[in-house]
Tab-separated table of C-alpha atoms and ligand atoms in Angstrom:
chain	number	residue	atom	x	y	z
A	1	MET	CA	51.801	-67.386	-5.395
A	2	ALA	CA	50.846	-70.470	-3.370
A	3	PRO	CA	50.637	-73.786	-5.222
A	4	ARG	CA	47.192	-75.355	-5.472
A	5	ILE	CA	46.786	-77.844	-2.606
A	6	ASP	CA	44.187	-80.569	-1.944
A	7	HIS	CA	41.993	-78.912	0.667
A	8	ILE	CA	41.226	-80.437	4.067
A	9	GLU	CA	38.243	-79.025	5.978
A	10	THR	CA	38.614	-78.329	9.664
A	11	ASP	CA	36.869	-80.302	12.387
A	12	GLN	CA	34.468	-77.896	14.054
A	13	ILE	CA	34.547	-78.944	17.683
A	14	LEU	CA	37.593	-78.263	19.802
A	15	PRO	CA	38.029	-81.317	22.055
A	16	LYS	CA	38.283	-80.568	25.769
A	17	ARG	CA	40.971	-83.214	26.103
A	18	ALA	CA	43.316	-85.332	23.993
A	19	ASP	CA	46.267	-87.494	24.989
A	20	VAL	CA	48.456	-85.572	22.540
A	21	VAL	CA	48.208	-82.171	20.850
A	22	ILE	CA	50.309	-81.689	17.710
A	23	ILE	CA	51.262	-78.165	16.667
A	24	GLY	CA	51.537	-77.887	12.879
A	25	GLY	CA	49.829	-79.502	9.906
A	26	GLY	CA	52.873	-79.976	7.679
A	27	ILE	CA	54.163	-83.404	6.649
A	28	VAL	CA	55.750	-83.976	10.071
A	29	GLY	CA	52.627	-83.066	12.037
A	30	VAL	CA	50.238	-85.105	9.898
A	31	CYS	CA	52.521	-88.178	9.891
A	32	THR	CA	52.848	-87.950	13.677
A	33	ALA	CA	49.047	-87.746	13.921
A	34	LEU	CA	48.617	-90.766	11.625
A	35	PHE	CA	51.011	-92.992	13.548
A	36	LEU	CA	49.640	-91.931	16.944
A	37	ALA	CA	46.071	-92.585	15.791
A	38	GLU	CA	47.147	-96.016	14.511
A	39	LYS	CA	48.625	-96.731	17.949
A	40	GLY	CA	45.217	-95.934	19.488
A	41	VAL	CA	46.312	-92.642	21.063
A	42	SER	CA	43.783	-89.789	21.084
A	43	VAL	CA	45.257	-86.868	19.202
A	44	ALA	CA	44.290	-83.345	18.165
A	45	LEU	CA	46.327	-81.590	15.471
A	46	CYS	CA	46.188	-77.774	15.403
A	47	GLU	CA	47.250	-75.887	12.292
A	48	LYS	CA	47.169	-72.080	12.237
A	49	GLY	CA	46.523	-71.888	8.487
A	50	HIS	CA	45.651	-74.898	6.353
A	51	ILE	CA	47.102	-78.370	6.013
A	52	ALA	CA	50.413	-78.260	4.097
A	53	GLY	CA	50.092	-74.499	3.605
A	54	GLU	CA	53.806	-73.861	4.102
A	55	GLN	CA	56.945	-75.895	3.245
A	56	SER	CA	55.168	-79.221	2.912
A	57	SER	CA	53.303	-78.175	-0.254
A	58	ARG	CA	56.075	-75.991	-1.707
A	59	ASN	CA	58.974	-78.421	-1.892
A	60	TRP	CA	60.412	-80.319	-4.849
A	61	GLY	CA	58.913	-83.647	-3.752
A	62	TRP	CA	62.173	-85.610	-3.668
A	63	CYS	CA	62.224	-88.539	-1.229
A	64	ARG	CA	65.762	-89.796	-0.963
A	65	LYS	CA	68.238	-91.740	1.102
A	66	MET	CA	71.021	-90.644	-1.216
A	67	GLY	CA	73.382	-87.887	-0.108
A	68	ARG	CA	72.004	-87.819	3.430
A	69	ASP	CA	74.013	-87.002	6.502
A	70	VAL	CA	75.101	-90.488	7.626
A	71	ALA	CA	73.281	-89.954	10.937
A	72	GLU	CA	70.018	-89.665	9.008
A	73	ILE	CA	70.357	-92.728	6.780
A	74	PRO	CA	68.465	-95.185	9.048
A	75	LEU	CA	65.580	-92.700	9.342
A	76	ALA	CA	65.651	-92.141	5.577
A	77	ILE	CA	65.517	-95.902	4.951
A	78	GLU	CA	62.450	-96.211	7.210
A	79	SER	CA	60.861	-93.145	5.588
A	80	LEU	CA	61.214	-94.644	2.105
A	81	ARG	CA	59.694	-97.897	3.385
A	82	PHE	CA	56.706	-95.927	4.651
A	83	TRP	CA	56.439	-93.927	1.417
A	84	GLU	CA	56.343	-97.117	-0.643
A	85	GLN	CA	53.190	-98.294	1.148
A	86	MET	CA	51.716	-94.858	1.867
A	87	ASN	CA	49.047	-94.894	-0.853
A	88	SER	CA	47.562	-98.123	0.457
A	89	ARG	CA	48.021	-97.071	4.079
A	90	VAL	CA	46.057	-93.833	3.583
A	91	GLU	CA	43.816	-95.195	0.786
A	92	ALA	CA	44.551	-92.155	-1.346
A	93	GLU	CA	47.048	-90.831	-3.869
A	94	THR	CA	50.139	-89.210	-2.337
A	95	GLY	CA	51.932	-89.255	-5.675
A	96	PHE	CA	54.723	-91.486	-4.420
A	97	ARG	CA	56.592	-93.300	-7.185
A	98	THR	CA	59.956	-95.078	-7.013
A	99	GLY	CA	61.577	-93.363	-9.963
A	100	GLY	CA	65.164	-93.029	-8.739
A	101	VAL	CA	67.215	-89.929	-7.959
A	102	VAL	CA	70.297	-88.777	-9.901
A	103	TYR	CA	72.981	-86.219	-8.987
A	104	LEU	CA	74.861	-85.278	-12.149
A	105	CYS	CA	78.611	-84.661	-11.829
A	106	GLU	CA	80.473	-82.009	-13.799
A	107	THR	CA	83.922	-82.355	-12.240
A	108	GLN	CA	86.209	-84.969	-10.757
A	109	ASP	CA	85.701	-83.195	-7.442
A	110	ASP	CA	81.943	-83.928	-7.655
A	111	ILE	CA	82.719	-87.600	-8.280
A	112	ASP	CA	85.191	-87.739	-5.388
A	113	GLN	CA	82.669	-86.207	-2.994
A	114	HIS	CA	79.993	-88.712	-3.950
A	115	ALA	CA	82.504	-91.571	-3.732
A	116	ALA	CA	83.373	-90.465	-0.199
A	117	TRP	CA	79.677	-90.431	0.721
A	118	LEU	CA	79.223	-93.918	-0.751
A	119	GLU	CA	82.050	-95.110	1.456
A	120	HIS	CA	80.367	-93.667	4.581
A	121	ALA	CA	77.022	-95.151	3.548
A	122	ARG	CA	78.458	-98.602	2.804
A	123	PRO	CA	77.277	-100.203	6.112
A	124	TYR	CA	73.664	-99.517	5.075
A	125	GLN	CA	73.925	-101.490	1.824
A	126	LEU	CA	71.971	-98.963	-0.215
A	127	ASP	CA	71.607	-99.409	-3.974
A	128	SER	CA	73.332	-96.033	-4.539
A	129	GLN	CA	76.002	-96.239	-7.230
A	130	LEU	CA	78.361	-94.084	-9.295
A	131	LEU	CA	77.592	-94.009	-13.019
A	132	THR	CA	80.210	-93.595	-15.748
A	133	PRO	CA	79.692	-90.936	-18.467
A	134	ASP	CA	78.257	-93.632	-20.776
A	135	GLY	CA	76.084	-94.910	-17.936
A	136	VAL	CA	74.598	-91.411	-17.589
A	137	ASP	CA	73.921	-91.214	-21.364
A	138	LYS	CA	72.065	-94.506	-21.172
A	139	LEU	CA	70.005	-93.513	-18.148
A	140	LEU	CA	69.211	-89.954	-19.320
A	141	PRO	CA	69.221	-90.007	-23.128
A	142	GLY	CA	67.612	-86.520	-23.329
A	143	SER	CA	70.749	-84.682	-22.234
A	144	THR	CA	73.028	-83.152	-24.857
A	145	ARG	CA	75.946	-82.816	-22.460
A	146	LYS	CA	78.660	-85.370	-21.730
A	147	TRP	CA	78.549	-85.577	-17.930
A	148	LYS	CA	81.568	-86.667	-15.932
A	149	GLY	CA	79.377	-89.217	-14.145
A	150	ALA	CA	76.533	-89.311	-11.627
A	151	LEU	CA	75.441	-90.639	-8.266
A	152	TYR	CA	72.268	-92.675	-8.769
A	153	THR	CA	69.889	-94.436	-6.381
A	154	PRO	CA	67.189	-96.414	-8.206
A	155	SER	CA	65.151	-97.091	-5.025
A	156	ASP	CA	64.721	-93.393	-4.147
A	157	GLY	CA	61.588	-91.637	-5.292
A	158	ARG	CA	59.254	-88.697	-5.375
A	159	ALA	CA	55.811	-87.777	-4.029
A	160	GLU	CA	53.390	-84.918	-4.680
A	161	PRO	CA	53.728	-82.215	-2.013
A	162	GLN	CA	50.330	-80.725	-2.856
A	163	LYS	CA	48.624	-84.068	-2.266
A	164	ALA	CA	50.629	-86.044	0.276
A	165	ALA	CA	50.146	-84.201	3.583
A	166	PRO	CA	46.423	-83.582	2.920
A	167	ALA	CA	45.904	-87.290	2.091
A	168	ILE	CA	47.748	-88.317	5.264
A	169	ALA	CA	45.751	-85.816	7.371
A	170	ALA	CA	42.482	-87.198	6.001
A	171	ALA	CA	43.605	-90.743	6.851
A	172	ALA	CA	44.652	-89.685	10.363
A	173	ARG	CA	41.164	-88.237	10.828
A	174	ARG	CA	39.513	-91.460	9.643
A	175	LYS	CA	41.636	-93.287	12.214
A	176	GLY	CA	40.394	-91.002	15.008
A	177	ALA	CA	42.564	-87.861	15.002
A	178	VAL	CA	40.888	-84.457	15.295
A	179	ILE	CA	42.224	-82.087	12.632
A	180	LEU	CA	41.734	-78.386	13.391
A	181	THR	CA	42.773	-75.777	10.853
A	182	GLY	CA	42.679	-72.007	11.333
A	183	CYS	CA	43.573	-72.889	14.920
A	184	ALA	CA	46.841	-71.430	16.169
A	185	VAL	CA	48.393	-72.741	19.365
A	186	ARG	CA	49.478	-69.813	21.509
A	187	GLY	CA	51.395	-71.745	24.118
A	188	ILE	CA	51.582	-74.640	26.530
A	189	GLU	CA	50.296	-74.959	30.078
A	190	THR	CA	52.072	-76.993	32.719
A	191	ALA	CA	50.951	-78.419	36.058
A	192	ALA	CA	53.290	-79.976	38.621
A	193	GLY	CA	56.149	-79.353	36.196
A	194	LYS	CA	54.560	-81.392	33.373
A	195	VAL	CA	52.698	-80.442	30.208
A	196	SER	CA	48.992	-80.248	31.011
A	197	GLY	CA	47.423	-78.411	28.075
A	198	ALA	CA	47.746	-76.556	24.792
A	199	VAL	CA	46.252	-73.079	24.689
A	200	THR	CA	44.766	-72.384	21.271
A	201	GLU	CA	43.057	-69.308	19.900
A	202	ARG	CA	39.790	-71.255	20.257
A	203	GLY	CA	40.329	-72.446	23.835
A	204	THR	CA	42.455	-74.888	25.806
A	205	ILE	CA	42.861	-78.590	25.082
A	206	ALA	CA	43.950	-80.518	28.176
A	207	CYS	CA	46.640	-83.055	27.258
A	208	ASP	CA	49.623	-84.995	28.579
A	209	THR	CA	51.907	-84.377	25.610
A	210	VAL	CA	52.478	-81.645	23.055
A	211	VAL	CA	54.464	-82.307	19.867
A	212	VAL	CA	55.918	-79.145	18.324
A	213	ALA	CA	56.009	-79.680	14.546
A	214	GLY	CA	55.811	-75.999	13.680
A	215	GLY	CA	58.282	-75.925	10.780
A	216	ALA	CA	59.796	-72.464	10.345
A	217	TRP	CA	57.855	-71.193	13.400
A	218	SER	CA	59.289	-73.582	15.963
A	219	ARG	CA	62.037	-71.160	17.058
A	220	LEU	CA	59.517	-68.414	17.791
A	221	PHE	CA	57.101	-70.752	19.579
A	222	LEU	CA	59.773	-72.345	21.762
A	223	GLY	CA	61.422	-68.975	22.413
A	224	ASN	CA	58.307	-67.830	24.282
A	225	MET	CA	58.931	-70.793	26.630
A	226	ASP	CA	62.609	-69.826	27.067
A	227	LEU	CA	63.637	-72.875	25.056
A	228	PRO	CA	66.419	-72.065	22.590
A	229	PHE	CA	66.026	-73.391	19.070
A	230	PRO	CA	68.705	-72.172	16.661
A	231	GLN	CA	66.800	-72.078	13.386
A	232	LEU	CA	67.057	-69.778	10.363
A	233	LYS	CA	65.138	-69.640	7.083
A	234	THR	CA	66.196	-69.523	3.459
A	235	LEU	CA	64.002	-68.811	0.442
A	236	GLY	CA	63.583	-71.454	-2.241
A	237	SER	CA	61.890	-70.665	-5.575
A	238	VAL	CA	60.060	-73.313	-7.591
A	239	MET	CA	58.003	-73.587	-10.779
A	240	ARG	CA	55.932	-76.294	-12.386
A	241	THR	CA	55.557	-76.915	-16.078
A	242	LYS	CA	52.598	-78.114	-18.067
A	243	PRO	CA	52.881	-81.772	-19.215
A	244	LEU	CA	56.021	-82.594	-21.225
A	245	ALA	CA	56.773	-85.827	-23.075
A	246	GLY	CA	59.998	-87.777	-23.519
A	247	LEU	CA	61.822	-86.626	-20.395
A	248	PRO	CA	63.277	-88.683	-17.510
A	249	GLU	CA	61.285	-90.470	-14.823
A	250	GLN	CA	64.143	-89.878	-12.383
A	251	ALA	CA	64.457	-86.787	-10.194
A	252	VAL	CA	67.616	-85.117	-11.510
A	253	GLY	CA	69.899	-82.519	-9.942
A	254	ALA	CA	72.945	-80.803	-11.441
A	255	SER	CA	74.879	-77.916	-9.909
A	256	ASP	CA	72.587	-75.280	-11.425
A	257	PHE	CA	69.193	-76.895	-12.066
A	258	ALA	CA	66.908	-79.611	-10.719
A	259	PHE	CA	63.757	-81.270	-12.007
A	260	ARG	CA	61.446	-84.138	-11.229
A	261	LYS	CA	58.430	-85.578	-12.985
A	262	ARG	CA	54.993	-84.858	-11.576
A	263	LEU	CA	51.941	-87.056	-11.450
A	264	ASP	CA	50.163	-84.698	-13.893
A	265	GLY	CA	52.904	-85.240	-16.520
A	266	GLY	CA	54.518	-81.854	-15.894
A	267	TYR	CA	57.817	-81.225	-14.104
A	268	THR	CA	58.725	-79.398	-10.916
A	269	VAL	CA	61.773	-77.302	-11.786
A	270	ALA	CA	64.155	-75.210	-9.696
A	271	GLN	CA	67.649	-73.807	-9.594
A	272	ARG	CA	69.857	-76.053	-7.463
A	273	GLY	CA	72.247	-74.571	-4.924
A	274	ALA	CA	70.761	-71.087	-5.167
A	275	ASN	CA	68.697	-70.428	-2.060
A	276	ILE	CA	68.382	-66.854	-0.897
A	277	ALA	CA	69.420	-66.316	2.726
A	278	PRO	CA	67.669	-63.136	3.863
A	279	ILE	CA	69.602	-61.225	6.507
A	280	VAL	CA	67.270	-60.927	9.501
A	281	PRO	CA	67.819	-60.061	13.175
A	282	ASP	CA	68.284	-63.780	13.956
A	283	SER	CA	71.160	-63.905	11.438
A	284	PHE	CA	73.150	-61.821	13.934
A	285	ARG	CA	71.865	-63.587	17.050
A	286	LEU	CA	72.739	-66.994	15.592
A	287	PHE	CA	75.836	-65.941	13.667
A	288	PHE	CA	78.299	-68.143	15.558
A	289	ASP	CA	75.957	-71.162	15.570
A	290	PHE	CA	75.729	-71.044	11.788
A	291	LEU	CA	79.285	-69.945	10.999
A	292	PRO	CA	80.618	-73.493	10.310
A	293	ALA	CA	77.659	-74.206	7.990
A	294	LEU	CA	78.129	-70.866	6.272
A	295	ARG	CA	81.811	-71.641	5.642
A	296	LYS	CA	80.890	-74.981	4.053
A	297	GLN	CA	77.935	-73.799	1.995
A	298	TRP	CA	78.490	-70.130	1.261
A	299	HIS	CA	78.622	-70.850	-2.514
A	300	GLU	CA	75.039	-72.230	-2.376
A	301	LEU	CA	73.607	-69.222	-0.543
A	302	ARG	CA	72.806	-65.762	-1.820
A	303	LEU	CA	72.774	-63.386	1.116
A	304	ARG	CA	70.220	-60.592	0.710
A	305	VAL	CA	68.984	-57.671	2.751
A	306	ASN	CA	65.312	-57.320	1.924
A	307	GLY	CA	61.897	-56.674	3.472
A	308	ARG	CA	62.114	-59.769	5.672
A	309	PHE	CA	64.516	-57.955	8.038
A	310	ILE	CA	61.799	-55.493	9.023
A	311	GLU	CA	59.040	-58.151	8.942
A	312	GLU	CA	60.926	-60.403	11.359
A	313	TRP	CA	62.111	-57.509	13.494
A	314	LYS	CA	58.482	-56.436	14.005
A	315	ILE	CA	57.282	-59.900	15.074
A	316	PRO	CA	56.765	-59.939	18.864
A	317	LYS	CA	59.059	-62.453	20.559
A	318	ARG	CA	57.004	-62.615	23.759
A	319	TRP	CA	53.276	-62.806	24.372
A	320	SER	CA	50.847	-63.939	27.011
A	321	LEU	CA	48.463	-66.755	26.206
A	322	ASP	CA	45.330	-64.618	26.502
A	323	GLN	CA	46.280	-62.361	23.593
A	324	ALA	CA	46.533	-62.843	19.821
A	325	THR	CA	49.931	-64.150	18.761
A	326	PRO	CA	52.080	-63.867	15.613
A	327	PHE	CA	50.682	-67.266	14.578
A	328	GLU	CA	47.301	-65.624	14.150
A	329	THR	CA	48.703	-62.600	12.315
A	330	VAL	CA	50.518	-64.685	9.670
A	331	ARG	CA	48.358	-67.695	8.832
A	332	VAL	CA	50.495	-68.851	5.902
A	333	LEU	CA	54.071	-67.893	5.025
A	334	ASP	CA	53.740	-67.165	1.316
A	335	PRO	CA	56.868	-65.421	0.039
A	336	ALA	CA	57.214	-64.419	-3.606
A	337	PRO	CA	59.624	-66.571	-5.616
A	338	ALA	CA	62.828	-64.993	-6.960
A	339	ASP	CA	61.998	-64.748	-10.667
A	340	SER	CA	65.628	-64.114	-11.650
A	341	ILE	CA	66.662	-67.424	-10.063
A	342	LEU	CA	63.834	-69.269	-11.816
A	343	GLU	CA	64.932	-67.743	-15.108
A	344	GLU	CA	68.497	-68.990	-14.484
A	345	ALA	CA	67.092	-72.473	-13.856
A	346	ARG	CA	65.090	-72.341	-17.078
A	347	VAL	CA	68.114	-71.301	-19.143
A	348	ASN	CA	70.487	-73.854	-17.561
A	349	LEU	CA	67.990	-76.663	-17.883
A	350	SER	CA	67.094	-75.928	-21.505
A	351	ARG	CA	70.785	-75.817	-22.412
A	352	ASN	CA	71.381	-79.289	-20.966
A	353	PHE	CA	68.022	-80.944	-21.736
A	354	PRO	CA	66.691	-79.278	-24.916
A	355	ALA	CA	63.248	-80.868	-24.519
A	356	PHE	CA	62.661	-78.297	-21.768
A	357	LYS	CA	63.202	-75.400	-24.232
A	358	ASN	CA	59.516	-75.056	-24.984
A	359	MET	CA	58.244	-75.700	-21.498
A	360	GLU	CA	55.185	-73.719	-20.468
A	361	ILE	CA	55.210	-72.594	-16.852
A	362	ALA	CA	51.881	-73.270	-15.149
A	363	GLU	CA	52.704	-71.939	-11.681
A	364	SER	CA	55.605	-70.640	-9.609
A	365	TRP	CA	55.959	-70.106	-5.875
A	366	GLY	CA	58.374	-69.394	-3.049
A	367	GLY	CA	58.897	-71.310	0.178
A	368	LEU	CA	60.828	-70.518	3.332
A	369	VAL	CA	62.981	-73.492	4.299
A	370	ASP	CA	63.818	-73.922	7.988
A	371	VAL	CA	67.430	-74.882	8.716
A	372	MET	CA	69.398	-75.937	11.781
A	373	PRO	CA	73.153	-75.278	12.179
A	374	ASP	CA	74.062	-78.946	11.498
A	375	ALA	CA	71.244	-79.440	8.950
A	376	VAL	CA	69.919	-82.369	11.022
A	377	PRO	CA	66.399	-82.303	12.536
A	378	VAL	CA	65.430	-82.330	16.193
A	379	ILE	CA	63.154	-85.278	17.070
A	380	SER	CA	63.365	-85.357	20.797
A	381	HIS	CA	61.984	-85.005	24.277
A	382	VAL	CA	62.914	-81.747	25.955
A	383	PRO	CA	64.908	-82.124	29.169
A	384	GLY	CA	63.217	-80.380	32.087
A	385	VAL	CA	59.806	-80.222	30.357
A	386	PRO	CA	58.137	-83.654	30.666
A	387	GLY	CA	55.456	-84.091	28.034
A	388	LEU	CA	57.080	-81.847	25.425
A	389	VAL	CA	58.399	-83.403	22.209
A	390	ILE	CA	59.973	-81.468	19.324
A	391	ALA	CA	59.845	-82.785	15.746
A	392	SER	CA	61.166	-79.886	13.714
A	393	GLY	CA	64.184	-78.241	12.116
A	394	MET	CA	63.929	-80.492	9.061
A	395	SER	CA	66.587	-78.432	7.266
A	396	GLY	CA	65.440	-78.666	3.675
A	397	HIS	CA	64.825	-82.397	3.492
A	398	GLY	CA	61.880	-83.024	5.782
A	399	PHE	CA	59.387	-83.960	3.098
A	400	GLY	CA	61.157	-87.204	2.249
A	401	LEU	CA	61.964	-87.793	5.930
A	402	GLY	CA	58.421	-86.899	7.026
A	403	PRO	CA	56.993	-90.399	7.523
A	404	GLY	CA	60.008	-91.689	9.488
A	405	THR	CA	60.063	-88.489	11.532
A	406	GLY	CA	56.356	-88.747	12.336
A	407	ARG	CA	56.752	-92.373	13.357
A	408	LEU	CA	59.817	-91.640	15.505
A	409	ALA	CA	57.988	-88.749	17.209
A	410	ALA	CA	55.004	-91.055	17.853
A	411	ASP	CA	57.363	-93.711	19.297
A	412	LEU	CA	58.911	-91.129	21.622
A	413	VAL	CA	55.441	-90.120	22.804
A	414	THR	CA	54.284	-93.667	23.540
A	415	GLY	CA	57.630	-95.007	24.747
A	416	ASP	CA	57.608	-97.790	22.134
A	417	VAL	CA	60.861	-99.120	20.660
A	418	PRO	CA	61.904	-96.301	18.307
A	419	ILE	CA	61.810	-96.955	14.563
A	420	ALA	CA	65.355	-95.521	14.316
A	421	ASP	CA	68.021	-94.519	16.810
A	422	PRO	CA	66.909	-91.094	18.112
A	423	THR	CA	70.389	-90.154	19.402
A	424	PRO	CA	71.475	-88.008	16.401
A	425	PHE	CA	68.245	-85.992	16.707
A	426	ARG	CA	68.469	-85.098	20.396
A	427	TYR	CA	67.560	-81.543	21.349
A	428	GLU	CA	70.342	-81.532	23.965
A	429	ARG	CA	72.978	-81.020	21.275
A	430	PHE	CA	71.971	-77.364	21.137
A	431	LEU	CA	71.908	-76.785	24.884
A	432	ARG	CA	74.634	-75.030	26.787
A	433	GLY	CA	73.687	-75.697	30.395
A	434	GLY	CA	70.734	-74.756	32.610
A	435	LYS	CA	67.207	-76.235	32.458
A	436	ALA	CA	67.081	-75.896	28.758
A	437	GLY	CA	70.337	-74.150	28.165
A	438	LYS	CA	71.174	-70.633	27.226
A	439	ALA	CA	71.746	-68.607	24.128
A	440	ALA	CA	70.932	-69.848	20.661
B	501	FAD	C1	61.478	-74.850	-2.111
B	501	FAD	C2	61.641	-76.040	-1.210
B	501	FAD	C3	62.133	-77.240	-1.731
B	501	FAD	C4	62.260	-78.359	-0.902
B	501	FAD	N1	62.562	-79.564	-1.465
B	501	FAD	C5	62.517	-80.682	-0.691
B	501	FAD	C6	62.634	-81.965	-1.272
B	501	FAD	O1	62.704	-82.129	-2.482
B	501	FAD	N2	62.646	-83.051	-0.457
B	501	FAD	C7	62.530	-82.923	0.910
B	501	FAD	O2	62.585	-83.936	1.602
B	501	FAD	N3	62.339	-81.718	1.476
B	501	FAD	C8	62.331	-80.599	0.729
B	501	FAD	N4	62.106	-79.366	1.272
B	501	FAD	C9	61.974	-79.266	2.726
B	501	FAD	C10	60.619	-79.750	3.214
B	501	FAD	O3	59.589	-79.134	2.491
B	501	FAD	C11	60.473	-79.443	4.695
B	501	FAD	O4	61.617	-79.906	5.411
B	501	FAD	C12	59.249	-80.095	5.296
B	501	FAD	O5	58.110	-79.842	4.505
B	501	FAD	C13	59.045	-79.567	6.701
B	501	FAD	O6	57.838	-80.089	7.189
B	501	FAD	P1	57.275	-79.582	8.570
B	501	FAD	O7	56.036	-80.324	8.837
B	501	FAD	O8	58.379	-79.608	9.590
B	501	FAD	O9	57.013	-78.013	8.347
B	501	FAD	P2	55.900	-77.227	7.509
B	501	FAD	O10	55.478	-77.922	6.306
B	501	FAD	O11	56.432	-75.847	7.343
B	501	FAD	O12	54.664	-77.220	8.493
B	501	FAD	C14	54.676	-76.549	9.731
B	501	FAD	C15	53.262	-76.074	9.991
B	501	FAD	O13	53.160	-75.636	11.341
B	501	FAD	C16	52.199	-74.595	11.365
B	501	FAD	N5	52.388	-73.861	12.628
B	501	FAD	C17	53.520	-73.250	13.050
B	501	FAD	N6	53.323	-72.714	14.269
B	501	FAD	C18	52.056	-72.989	14.629
B	501	FAD	C19	51.268	-72.691	15.800
B	501	FAD	N7	51.772	-72.009	16.844
B	501	FAD	N8	49.984	-73.135	15.835
B	501	FAD	C20	49.465	-73.858	14.793
B	501	FAD	N9	50.175	-74.142	13.657
B	501	FAD	C21	51.455	-73.715	13.597
B	501	FAD	C22	52.526	-73.790	10.121
B	501	FAD	O14	51.433	-73.007	9.702
B	501	FAD	C23	52.869	-74.900	9.108
B	501	FAD	O15	51.773	-75.252	8.304
B	501	FAD	C24	61.977	-78.238	0.489
B	501	FAD	C25	61.480	-77.035	1.006
B	501	FAD	C26	61.272	-75.954	0.162
B	501	FAD	C27	60.655	-74.705	0.714
């Protein structure tokens, strides 16, 4: 079920020491490694499975400033700047192209919502704009439907999830980072109240700083350190087509389908606004944290009781560092896609863009998306634990934000002037008192 990813071999030798150990080889971890290596910091990245094995290879590949939480816009602007020069920076193909992103509007309410966002985003002088129905026809001539309008950002783009993180990891290695795959981090050691090492399944790496970029696993990892991290997962289902001609360059989303052109001439296609939210034990533990989000977005979620309840219930929440951990039991989260949702996407898309009618599906896959209650990431030091930085909780849009997030995490580690204001991403917003707070 997993998409085919450019493979990155592991380094064989576990270093005895590094300035920084990064946990997780997704887009956030590899970007953090790249920027730290460029700053001359010695860094070891540990990935339990393989580079980009989880969300970072399974996403749609959209890289956008448009529609972001206003708090994220500066980070999104920096991320797009990095994406634009990423191929030359890493001397490899990440698939990034500035093709534009379009949100199609079916109702006046859609238009009003986008107009309100444009108003909030005005201080950032983005090139985002509302298109008239005729403007949409001109931009997307392949659609048979008369749309009410669209929100369009020409400077947004797309990259290839199966290529980008591996290419960035390889560049980080060339710049001095050690990249270890099949190497789970079990926990963190401290001395004199500060981080002093990362305990991996292959031994301990002494270090001054650990960056937790563990994607959907960050809650479990931090929970073993008594650090609350209110994170849930939803299931997204995706398919890719064989090459198709005469369709848009832009990434396009409507209420019930989404597509974007791939480097190989095919399209990545999904149903928009139809993620499955499996009911798991954490759904009850975090119910009140997520209630406001649930009220706002219930129409986009399909709540399901399925096998994940038992799977997650069985996962140990506590372990000692001298025993195998859940990170070694599950090397790669590889859920099956929901075929019924993909079929809905196919039908909706073909109805609106008939050129998709004869599309041949080359691959389909599922991906568990990690989400925070406010859908904003944590990129932050941890109060009371000097040397610990979290860069996680990317909430369904961390691929596009990956480069800015990695750079901001690297800036926090080195104490350099941050690339963007870190205030909206502080971990403290989830704390309710105590060293690292309670609950959540
Ligand atoms: C279907 C789908 C569509 C999406 N579409 C988009 C999109 O179009 N645009 C966008 O911007 N975002 C999108 N996203 C979200 C985006 O993919 C994620 O936000 C982003 O990839 C998260 O990156 P990450 O590095 O935080 O996590 P991940 O990519 O999940 O990487 C975390 C890594 O940490 C490793 N790890 C965890 N714990 C340990 C440990 N203890 N030791 C060692 N390794 C560990 C895991 O194995 C994993 O490889 C989508 C996601 C999905 C699933």
